[in-house]
Short mmCIF file of C-alpha atoms in Angstrom, two decimals:
data_model
loop_
_atom_site.label_atom_id
_atom_site.label_comp_id
_atom_site.label_asym_id
_atom_site.label_seq_id
_atom_site.Cartn_x
_atom_site.Cartn_y
_atom_site.Cartn_z
CA MET A 17 16.30 35.63 15.33
CA HIS A 18 19.60 35.14 17.04
CA MET A 19 18.54 37.41 19.84
CA VAL A 20 15.21 35.69 20.30
CA LEU A 21 16.78 32.25 20.54
CA ARG A 22 19.39 33.48 23.00
CA GLY A 23 16.67 35.17 24.99
CA SER A 24 14.84 31.91 25.52
CA ASP A 25 17.98 30.49 27.14
CA SER A 26 18.26 33.08 29.83
CA SER A 27 14.59 32.84 30.75
CA SER A 28 15.00 29.20 31.81
CA ASN A 29 17.21 28.05 34.65
CA SER A 30 18.94 25.30 32.69
CA VAL A 31 22.35 25.65 31.23
CA TYR A 32 21.70 23.69 28.06
CA ASP A 33 20.85 25.38 24.80
CA TYR A 34 17.07 25.36 24.66
CA ALA A 35 16.96 25.97 20.90
CA VAL A 36 19.01 22.85 20.26
CA PHE A 37 16.87 21.03 22.82
CA LEU A 38 13.73 21.96 20.89
CA VAL A 39 15.21 20.97 17.54
CA LEU A 40 16.17 17.56 18.92
CA SER A 41 12.75 16.94 20.44
CA MET A 42 10.76 18.25 17.52
CA THR A 43 12.67 16.28 14.90
CA SER A 44 12.45 13.07 16.90
CA PHE A 45 8.80 13.59 17.78
CA PHE A 46 7.81 14.38 14.21
CA LEU A 47 9.84 11.42 13.01
CA PHE A 48 7.67 9.25 15.22
CA ARG A 49 4.41 11.02 14.46
CA ASP A 50 4.97 10.90 10.71
CA THR A 51 6.12 7.29 10.57
CA LEU A 52 3.02 6.40 12.52
CA GLY A 53 0.69 8.63 10.52
CA LYS A 54 2.07 7.67 7.12
CA SER A 55 2.07 3.96 7.76
CA ALA A 56 -1.45 4.15 9.19
CA GLY A 57 -2.81 4.97 5.76
CA ALA A 58 -0.38 2.85 3.77
CA PHE A 59 -2.67 -0.14 3.18
CA THR A 60 -5.92 1.71 2.63
CA GLY A 61 -4.30 4.44 0.56
CA ASN A 62 -2.52 2.10 -1.83
CA LYS A 63 -5.30 -0.40 -2.31
CA SER A 64 -5.36 0.18 -6.05
CA LEU A 65 -1.75 -1.01 -6.35
CA PHE A 66 -2.59 -4.42 -4.97
CA ILE A 67 -3.99 -5.40 -8.36
CA TYR A 68 -0.36 -6.04 -9.29
CA ARG A 69 0.27 -9.42 -7.82
CA ARG A 70 3.87 -8.58 -6.99
CA VAL A 71 2.97 -5.67 -4.75
CA LYS A 72 2.57 -6.91 -1.20
CA PRO A 73 0.95 -4.58 1.33
CA VAL A 74 4.11 -4.40 3.41
CA ASP A 75 5.93 -2.94 0.39
CA THR A 76 3.77 0.15 0.60
CA ILE A 77 4.72 0.72 4.24
CA VAL A 78 8.41 0.20 3.51
CA ALA A 79 8.20 2.66 0.62
CA ARG A 80 6.57 5.28 2.82
CA MET A 81 9.16 4.74 5.53
CA LEU A 82 11.99 5.26 3.05
CA VAL A 83 10.42 8.56 1.97
CA GLU A 84 10.09 9.50 5.64
CA ILE A 85 13.76 8.79 6.37
CA PHE A 86 14.75 10.77 3.30
CA ILE A 87 12.69 13.81 4.31
CA MET A 88 13.84 13.63 7.90
CA SER A 89 17.52 13.49 6.97
CA ILE A 90 17.08 16.56 4.78
CA ILE A 91 15.39 18.44 7.62
CA MET A 92 18.11 17.39 10.05
CA SER A 93 20.82 18.57 7.68
CA ILE A 94 19.10 21.92 7.32
CA PHE A 95 18.97 22.33 11.10
CA ILE A 96 22.62 21.36 11.48
CA ILE A 97 23.59 23.87 8.80
CA ILE A 98 21.55 26.58 10.54
CA GLY A 99 23.21 25.68 13.83
CA PHE A 100 26.67 26.04 12.36
CA TYR A 101 25.66 29.30 10.70
CA LEU A 102 24.52 30.71 14.04
CA GLY A 103 27.71 29.50 15.67
CA ARG A 104 25.99 27.24 18.19
CA ASP A 105 27.93 24.76 20.21
CA MET A 106 26.44 21.52 18.97
CA HIS A 107 28.90 19.09 20.42
CA ALA A 108 27.09 15.99 21.65
CA LYS A 109 28.01 14.05 24.74
CA ASN A 110 27.38 10.71 23.13
CA LEU A 111 26.49 11.00 19.49
CA GLY A 112 26.20 7.25 18.98
CA MET A 113 23.48 6.96 21.61
CA VAL A 114 21.63 9.93 20.12
CA PHE A 115 21.64 8.22 16.75
CA LEU A 116 20.54 4.97 18.32
CA GLY A 117 17.69 6.89 19.95
CA TYR A 118 16.49 8.17 16.58
CA ILE A 119 16.75 4.78 14.92
CA TRP A 120 15.08 3.03 17.82
CA LEU A 121 12.27 5.55 17.78
CA PHE A 122 11.88 4.95 14.07
CA VAL A 123 11.64 1.19 14.58
CA PHE A 124 9.09 1.73 17.34
CA GLY A 125 7.10 4.01 15.04
CA PHE A 126 7.22 1.40 12.31
CA GLY A 127 5.98 -1.38 14.61
CA LEU A 128 3.15 0.70 15.96
CA GLY A 129 2.41 1.98 12.45
CA LEU A 130 2.13 -1.56 11.12
CA LEU A 131 -0.40 -2.38 13.84
CA VAL A 132 -2.37 0.76 13.10
CA ALA A 133 -2.25 0.12 9.35
CA ILE A 134 -3.67 -3.37 9.83
CA GLY A 135 -6.33 -2.10 12.21
CA ASN A 136 -7.19 0.67 9.78
CA VAL A 137 -8.02 -1.84 7.05
CA PHE A 138 -10.73 -3.48 9.11
CA TYR A 139 -11.91 -0.57 11.31
CA ASP A 140 -11.45 2.85 9.80
CA PHE A 141 -11.73 4.71 13.12
CA VAL A 142 -8.26 3.43 14.04
CA GLY A 143 -6.55 5.78 11.61
CA LYS A 144 -8.65 8.72 12.77
CA LEU A 145 -7.83 7.95 16.39
CA VAL A 146 -4.12 8.26 15.64
CA GLY A 147 -4.74 11.68 14.16
CA TYR A 148 -6.59 12.81 17.28
CA ILE A 149 -4.07 11.60 19.86
CA SER A 150 -0.97 12.98 18.15
CA MET A 151 -1.73 16.55 19.32
CA PRO A 152 -2.05 15.83 23.07
CA LEU A 153 0.87 13.45 22.74
CA LEU A 154 3.03 16.38 21.68
CA PHE A 155 2.57 17.94 25.14
CA LEU A 156 2.80 14.71 27.11
CA SER A 157 5.99 13.37 25.56
CA GLY A 158 8.66 15.59 27.02
CA VAL A 159 9.10 17.52 23.83
CA PHE A 160 9.21 20.99 25.41
CA TYR A 161 10.69 20.09 28.79
CA SER A 162 13.02 17.62 30.42
CA ILE A 163 11.68 15.17 32.97
CA GLN A 164 14.39 16.39 35.34
CA SER A 165 12.79 19.81 35.45
CA VAL A 166 9.34 18.29 35.95
CA TYR A 167 10.71 16.10 38.73
CA GLN A 168 11.94 19.17 40.61
CA VAL A 169 8.43 20.57 40.59
CA SER A 170 6.42 17.40 41.13
CA PRO A 171 7.83 13.86 41.30
CA ASP A 172 4.33 12.38 40.96
CA VAL A 173 3.70 14.04 37.63
CA ALA A 174 7.11 12.92 36.41
CA GLN A 175 6.32 9.34 37.39
CA LEU A 176 3.02 9.57 35.56
CA LEU A 177 4.65 10.96 32.43
CA LEU A 178 7.16 8.13 32.43
CA TYR A 179 4.40 5.65 31.59
CA ASN A 180 4.49 7.16 28.13
CA PRO A 181 7.20 5.29 26.19
CA LEU A 182 7.85 8.34 24.02
CA VAL A 183 9.09 10.24 27.08
CA HIS A 184 11.83 7.66 27.48
CA PHE A 185 12.91 8.12 23.89
CA MET A 186 13.01 11.90 24.30
CA GLU A 187 14.96 11.61 27.53
CA MET A 188 17.36 9.18 25.93
CA ILE A 189 18.10 11.56 23.07
CA HIS A 190 18.33 14.64 25.30
CA GLY A 191 20.30 12.94 28.04
CA ASN A 192 22.90 11.63 25.66
CA TYR A 193 23.23 14.90 23.82
CA PHE A 194 23.60 17.52 26.56
CA TYR A 195 26.35 17.48 29.14
CA ASP A 196 23.95 19.06 31.62
CA LEU A 197 21.33 16.36 31.30
CA ASP A 198 21.53 12.62 31.77
CA ASP A 199 19.43 9.54 31.11
CA ARG A 200 18.71 8.71 34.75
CA PHE A 201 14.94 8.52 34.09
CA VAL A 202 15.30 6.36 31.00
CA ASP A 203 14.19 2.76 31.44
CA TYR A 204 15.75 1.02 28.45
CA GLU A 205 14.02 -2.23 29.29
CA TYR A 206 10.62 -0.53 29.22
CA MET A 207 11.43 0.91 25.78
CA ALA A 208 12.61 -2.47 24.54
CA ILE A 209 9.41 -4.17 25.70
CA TRP A 210 7.23 -1.59 23.99
CA THR A 211 9.24 -1.88 20.78
CA ALA A 212 9.37 -5.66 20.75
CA VAL A 213 5.69 -6.13 21.59
CA THR A 214 4.41 -3.68 18.98
CA LEU A 215 6.84 -4.74 16.28
CA PHE A 216 6.41 -8.47 16.66
CA SER A 217 2.67 -8.42 17.19
CA GLY A 218 2.45 -6.17 14.13
CA LEU A 219 4.53 -8.51 12.01
CA TRP A 220 2.71 -11.58 13.30
CA LEU A 221 -0.70 -10.07 12.59
CA TYR A 222 0.52 -9.01 9.19
CA ILE A 223 1.66 -12.50 8.21
CA PHE A 224 -1.62 -13.83 9.54
CA LEU A 225 -3.82 -11.31 7.74
CA GLU A 226 -1.86 -10.50 4.57
CA LYS A 227 -4.29 -12.21 2.24
CA ARG A 228 -7.27 -10.51 3.80
CA ILE A 229 -5.55 -7.14 3.52
CA VAL A 230 -4.90 -7.72 -0.18
CA SER A 231 -8.47 -8.72 -0.95
CA SER A 232 -10.10 -6.11 1.28
CA MET B 7 -4.11 -25.33 -17.14
CA ILE B 8 -5.88 -23.90 -14.14
CA LYS B 9 -6.87 -26.19 -11.31
CA LEU B 10 -9.57 -25.36 -8.81
CA GLU B 11 -9.80 -27.72 -5.85
CA ASN B 12 -12.75 -27.51 -3.46
CA VAL B 13 -12.82 -23.74 -3.81
CA THR B 14 -15.27 -21.88 -1.61
CA LYS B 15 -15.50 -18.13 -1.68
CA SER B 16 -17.83 -15.82 0.16
CA TYR B 17 -17.88 -12.24 1.21
CA PRO B 18 -19.53 -10.72 4.24
CA THR B 19 -22.65 -8.64 3.84
CA LEU B 20 -25.04 -7.10 6.32
CA ASN B 21 -27.25 -10.19 6.00
CA GLY B 22 -24.47 -12.66 6.66
CA LYS B 23 -22.14 -14.37 4.28
CA LYS B 24 -22.92 -14.33 0.62
CA PHE B 25 -21.41 -17.24 -1.27
CA ILE B 26 -19.98 -16.88 -4.73
CA LEU B 27 -18.49 -20.34 -5.08
CA GLU B 28 -19.28 -23.37 -3.01
CA ASP B 29 -16.94 -26.34 -3.10
CA VAL B 30 -16.02 -26.07 -6.76
CA THR B 31 -13.55 -28.51 -8.29
CA LEU B 32 -12.67 -27.92 -11.90
CA ASP B 33 -9.80 -28.22 -14.36
CA ILE B 34 -9.71 -25.54 -17.01
CA PRO B 35 -7.56 -26.28 -20.09
CA ARG B 36 -5.28 -23.67 -21.56
CA LYS B 37 -7.56 -22.06 -24.09
CA ASN B 38 -9.27 -18.74 -24.54
CA ILE B 39 -11.90 -18.71 -21.88
CA GLY B 40 -15.07 -16.69 -21.67
CA ILE B 41 -16.75 -16.30 -18.30
CA LEU B 42 -20.50 -15.84 -18.26
CA GLY B 43 -22.84 -15.14 -15.42
CA ARG B 44 -25.51 -12.78 -14.26
CA ASN B 45 -24.66 -9.47 -12.59
CA GLY B 46 -23.43 -10.00 -9.09
CA ALA B 47 -22.81 -13.70 -9.59
CA GLY B 48 -19.13 -13.09 -8.86
CA LYS B 49 -17.46 -13.09 -12.26
CA SER B 50 -15.09 -10.28 -11.40
CA THR B 51 -14.25 -11.88 -8.08
CA LEU B 52 -13.49 -15.12 -9.88
CA LEU B 53 -11.20 -13.23 -12.22
CA ARG B 54 -9.44 -11.56 -9.31
CA MET B 55 -8.98 -14.90 -7.61
CA LEU B 56 -7.43 -16.36 -10.75
CA GLY B 57 -5.17 -13.31 -10.93
CA GLY B 58 -3.98 -14.02 -7.41
CA ILE B 59 -5.12 -10.80 -5.80
CA GLU B 60 -8.07 -12.28 -4.00
CA TYR B 61 -8.02 -15.52 -2.12
CA PRO B 62 -10.63 -18.24 -1.65
CA ASP B 63 -11.94 -18.89 1.87
CA SER B 64 -10.97 -22.52 1.52
CA GLY B 65 -9.67 -24.76 -1.22
CA LYS B 66 -6.89 -24.09 -3.66
CA ILE B 67 -6.42 -22.48 -7.03
CA SER B 68 -3.22 -23.52 -8.72
CA SER B 69 -1.74 -23.00 -12.13
CA ASP B 70 1.61 -23.17 -13.87
CA CYS B 71 0.76 -20.11 -15.96
CA SER B 72 1.39 -16.45 -15.32
CA PHE B 73 -1.54 -14.07 -15.13
CA SER B 74 -1.81 -10.40 -15.90
CA TRP B 75 -3.52 -8.05 -13.48
CA PRO B 76 -7.24 -7.82 -14.19
CA MET B 77 -7.70 -5.22 -16.89
CA GLY B 78 -10.68 -3.25 -15.87
CA LEU B 79 -11.98 0.25 -15.84
CA SER B 80 -10.55 1.19 -12.49
CA GLY B 81 -7.41 1.23 -10.46
CA GLY B 82 -3.80 0.38 -10.83
CA PHE B 83 -2.64 3.90 -11.53
CA ILE B 84 -1.37 6.63 -9.28
CA PRO B 85 -3.41 9.71 -10.17
CA THR B 86 -0.72 12.29 -9.40
CA MET B 87 1.74 10.70 -11.80
CA SER B 88 1.62 10.94 -15.57
CA ALA B 89 0.91 7.94 -17.78
CA LYS B 90 4.60 7.74 -18.62
CA GLU B 91 5.59 7.62 -14.98
CA ASN B 92 2.88 5.08 -14.22
CA VAL B 93 4.06 2.85 -17.05
CA LYS B 94 7.62 3.08 -15.76
CA PHE B 95 6.37 2.29 -12.28
CA VAL B 96 4.65 -0.89 -13.44
CA CYS B 97 7.73 -1.82 -15.47
CA ARG B 98 9.82 -1.61 -12.33
CA ILE B 99 7.33 -3.74 -10.42
CA TYR B 100 7.76 -6.41 -13.07
CA ASP B 101 11.58 -6.13 -13.18
CA LYS B 102 11.86 -4.41 -16.52
CA TYR B 103 14.61 -1.82 -16.70
CA GLY B 104 16.68 0.05 -19.24
CA ASP B 105 15.98 -0.54 -22.90
CA GLU B 106 13.17 -2.95 -22.17
CA MET B 107 11.42 -0.27 -20.14
CA ARG B 108 11.99 2.39 -22.79
CA GLU B 109 10.52 0.09 -25.41
CA ILE B 110 7.41 -0.51 -23.34
CA VAL B 111 6.96 3.21 -22.66
CA GLU B 112 7.20 3.97 -26.37
CA SER B 113 4.81 1.18 -27.37
CA VAL B 114 2.22 2.33 -24.83
CA ARG B 115 2.63 5.94 -25.93
CA GLU B 116 2.06 4.91 -29.51
CA PHE B 117 -0.82 2.59 -28.75
CA CYS B 118 -2.88 4.83 -26.49
CA ASP B 119 -2.42 7.82 -28.78
CA ILE B 120 -3.41 10.51 -26.30
CA GLY B 121 -0.76 12.99 -27.43
CA GLU B 122 0.70 15.38 -24.89
CA TYR B 123 -1.58 14.09 -22.17
CA PHE B 124 0.80 11.15 -21.89
CA ASP B 125 3.12 13.38 -19.86
CA MET B 126 0.43 14.97 -17.70
CA PRO B 127 -0.93 13.69 -14.36
CA MET B 128 -3.46 10.92 -14.84
CA LYS B 129 -6.02 12.64 -12.65
CA THR B 130 -6.56 15.04 -15.54
CA TYR B 131 -7.55 12.21 -17.88
CA SER B 132 -11.01 11.23 -18.94
CA SER B 133 -12.04 7.67 -18.14
CA GLY B 134 -11.63 6.75 -21.80
CA MET B 135 -8.06 8.01 -21.85
CA ARG B 136 -7.28 6.15 -18.67
CA SER B 137 -8.56 2.87 -20.05
CA ARG B 138 -6.54 3.42 -23.23
CA VAL B 139 -3.38 3.60 -21.17
CA GLY B 140 -4.40 0.60 -19.11
CA PHE B 141 -5.16 -1.43 -22.19
CA GLY B 142 -1.91 -0.51 -23.90
CA LEU B 143 0.06 -1.27 -20.79
CA SER B 144 -1.22 -4.78 -20.25
CA LEU B 145 -0.69 -5.63 -23.91
CA SER B 146 2.98 -4.68 -23.54
CA PHE B 147 3.76 -7.43 -21.08
CA ASP B 148 4.06 -11.12 -21.77
CA PHE B 149 1.71 -13.17 -19.67
CA ASP B 150 0.30 -16.61 -20.31
CA TYR B 151 -3.17 -15.33 -19.54
CA LEU B 152 -4.64 -11.88 -19.97
CA LEU B 153 -7.45 -11.21 -17.53
CA ILE B 154 -9.95 -8.88 -19.11
CA ASP B 155 -12.91 -7.45 -17.28
CA GLU B 156 -15.27 -5.74 -19.71
CA THR B 157 -12.54 -3.41 -20.97
CA LEU B 158 -13.42 -3.95 -24.59
CA ALA B 159 -16.52 -1.86 -24.23
CA THR B 160 -14.66 1.40 -23.62
CA GLY B 161 -13.25 3.96 -25.95
CA ASP B 162 -14.54 5.50 -29.12
CA THR B 163 -15.09 3.58 -32.34
CA VAL B 164 -11.62 4.12 -33.71
CA PHE B 165 -9.97 2.96 -30.54
CA LYS B 166 -12.32 0.00 -30.18
CA GLU B 167 -11.25 -1.24 -33.59
CA LYS B 168 -7.60 -0.70 -32.76
CA ALA B 169 -7.93 -2.45 -29.40
CA LYS B 170 -9.73 -5.39 -30.93
CA GLU B 171 -7.08 -5.79 -33.58
CA ALA B 172 -4.23 -5.54 -31.08
CA LEU B 173 -5.91 -8.05 -28.83
CA GLU B 174 -6.46 -10.49 -31.68
CA ASN B 175 -2.75 -10.26 -32.52
CA LYS B 176 -1.88 -10.78 -28.91
CA ILE B 177 -4.04 -13.88 -28.64
CA GLY B 178 -1.49 -15.69 -30.79
CA GLU B 179 1.06 -15.34 -28.00
CA CYS B 180 -1.15 -15.72 -24.99
CA ASN B 181 -4.58 -16.83 -23.88
CA ILE B 182 -7.34 -14.67 -22.51
CA LEU B 183 -9.86 -14.93 -19.76
CA LEU B 184 -12.67 -12.65 -20.71
CA VAL B 185 -15.62 -11.44 -18.67
CA ASN B 186 -18.14 -9.81 -20.91
CA HIS B 187 -21.83 -9.46 -21.52
CA GLY B 188 -21.45 -8.99 -25.24
CA VAL B 189 -22.31 -12.37 -26.70
CA GLN B 190 -20.75 -11.49 -30.04
CA VAL B 191 -17.42 -10.52 -28.48
CA LEU B 192 -17.29 -13.77 -26.52
CA LYS B 193 -18.06 -15.80 -29.62
CA ASN B 194 -15.28 -14.10 -31.56
CA MET B 195 -12.60 -14.18 -28.94
CA CYS B 196 -13.12 -17.30 -26.87
CA ASP B 197 -12.99 -21.04 -27.51
CA VAL B 198 -14.43 -22.43 -24.31
CA GLY B 199 -16.89 -21.05 -21.83
CA ILE B 200 -17.43 -21.11 -18.10
CA LEU B 201 -20.83 -20.35 -16.68
CA LEU B 202 -21.01 -19.10 -13.13
CA HIS B 203 -24.46 -19.77 -11.74
CA GLU B 204 -25.74 -20.27 -8.21
CA GLN B 205 -22.34 -20.82 -6.59
CA LYS B 206 -21.31 -23.44 -9.14
CA LEU B 207 -19.07 -23.36 -12.18
CA TYR B 208 -20.17 -25.12 -15.35
CA TYR B 209 -17.57 -25.78 -17.98
CA PHE B 210 -18.43 -25.93 -21.69
CA ASP B 211 -16.05 -27.14 -24.38
CA ASP B 212 -17.70 -24.85 -26.84
CA ILE B 213 -18.46 -21.20 -26.11
CA GLY B 214 -21.66 -21.50 -28.14
CA ASP B 215 -23.11 -24.04 -25.71
CA ALA B 216 -22.19 -21.84 -22.78
CA ILE B 217 -23.99 -18.90 -24.35
CA LYS B 218 -27.08 -21.02 -25.01
CA GLU B 219 -27.15 -22.17 -21.40
CA TYR B 220 -26.64 -18.61 -20.21
CA ASN B 221 -29.55 -17.40 -22.30
CA LYS B 222 -31.72 -20.16 -20.88
CA ILE B 223 -30.92 -19.02 -17.35
CA ASN B 224 -31.67 -15.45 -18.25
CA ARG B 225 -35.03 -16.38 -19.76
CA LYS B 226 -35.92 -18.33 -16.66
CA ALA B 227 -35.09 -15.34 -14.50
CA ALA B 228 -37.17 -13.07 -16.67
#
């Protein structure tokens, strides 16, 4: 296994450790995908619990998010332990920003998930749609490559990819982790707008529709 | 005391809105209440609205009493968890921890009498076993009103007797709101009656009068 992972380094031109790169992208992408996917079904899946007056629909999303954070921190710890075991250099350029990237991505996933969960109550294709787009999103979100490397090949494609907010999150995490990469393509304002719009419209819709969600 | 003020409730169907209540204003005193009405008139919806888990389109339902969740045949349990875990879960929802929780778990275990199944996932239960747990659970909490939706009809003869007895004991401490088609059960358990007919609520001080009126409506329909 050691050999295989080392081998993948030499095949690419970059200096950074591609195995660590993949772990970072996969964990962050799955964090997003699972927060979104889990919260999408939170209202419809826990309908039977709403017979207890004290259970508000948003509780079910919060509960699922807590489980998600718990699982993700276990997975992260396992990867870190494996990294130490293999003697990888895992020193991060700016660990604080990497953490912020994860947390920010989680908040973004929660906001979008809340919107999807509300939509799913009234139109059940919304939840299915999320399931369908998560696969292509995996390839379009800069999980397996850095935008820098795409930019060298084709600036137009890189520009196009940057419309996807997830790419910015990936770049933020990668750029702040590796000394050989940077966050020059990251538009923090663009990320903030996406997060704020989804989160606040989700919360506003929720407050507006809570009673209808309970009695649906 | 339950106050209904200009309550209108409808639900959407393929042929437009179907109204259950239209502009109903009514004060219901704190007694044991039986709710009568034909199938589909909206008795269960009315019960859910009183329990605060369904909301009227317009108007207001207010009360200074606490209500249980509607005890019915379905829902409220997580199928992958055992009855014990489900009971603990509901205890935590209602802020009961420690000794209080242990007491409730033991009383439900004793009441539902399903043996070792109590510690097995609820998806393995029969519907009778599930309603035993549900019944035992709602009797273990102290509410001002118990909302009961036809639950009395389930279970075998032995359990039915036991449930009836437990409920009669409980009625000393709390009041019930009962939806049932069994005229005899209503007569035994309830003091006053509410008849739900053609989007209106009719209140009767005596359950006997309510039943008479209900029979009249049924005869007319037949």
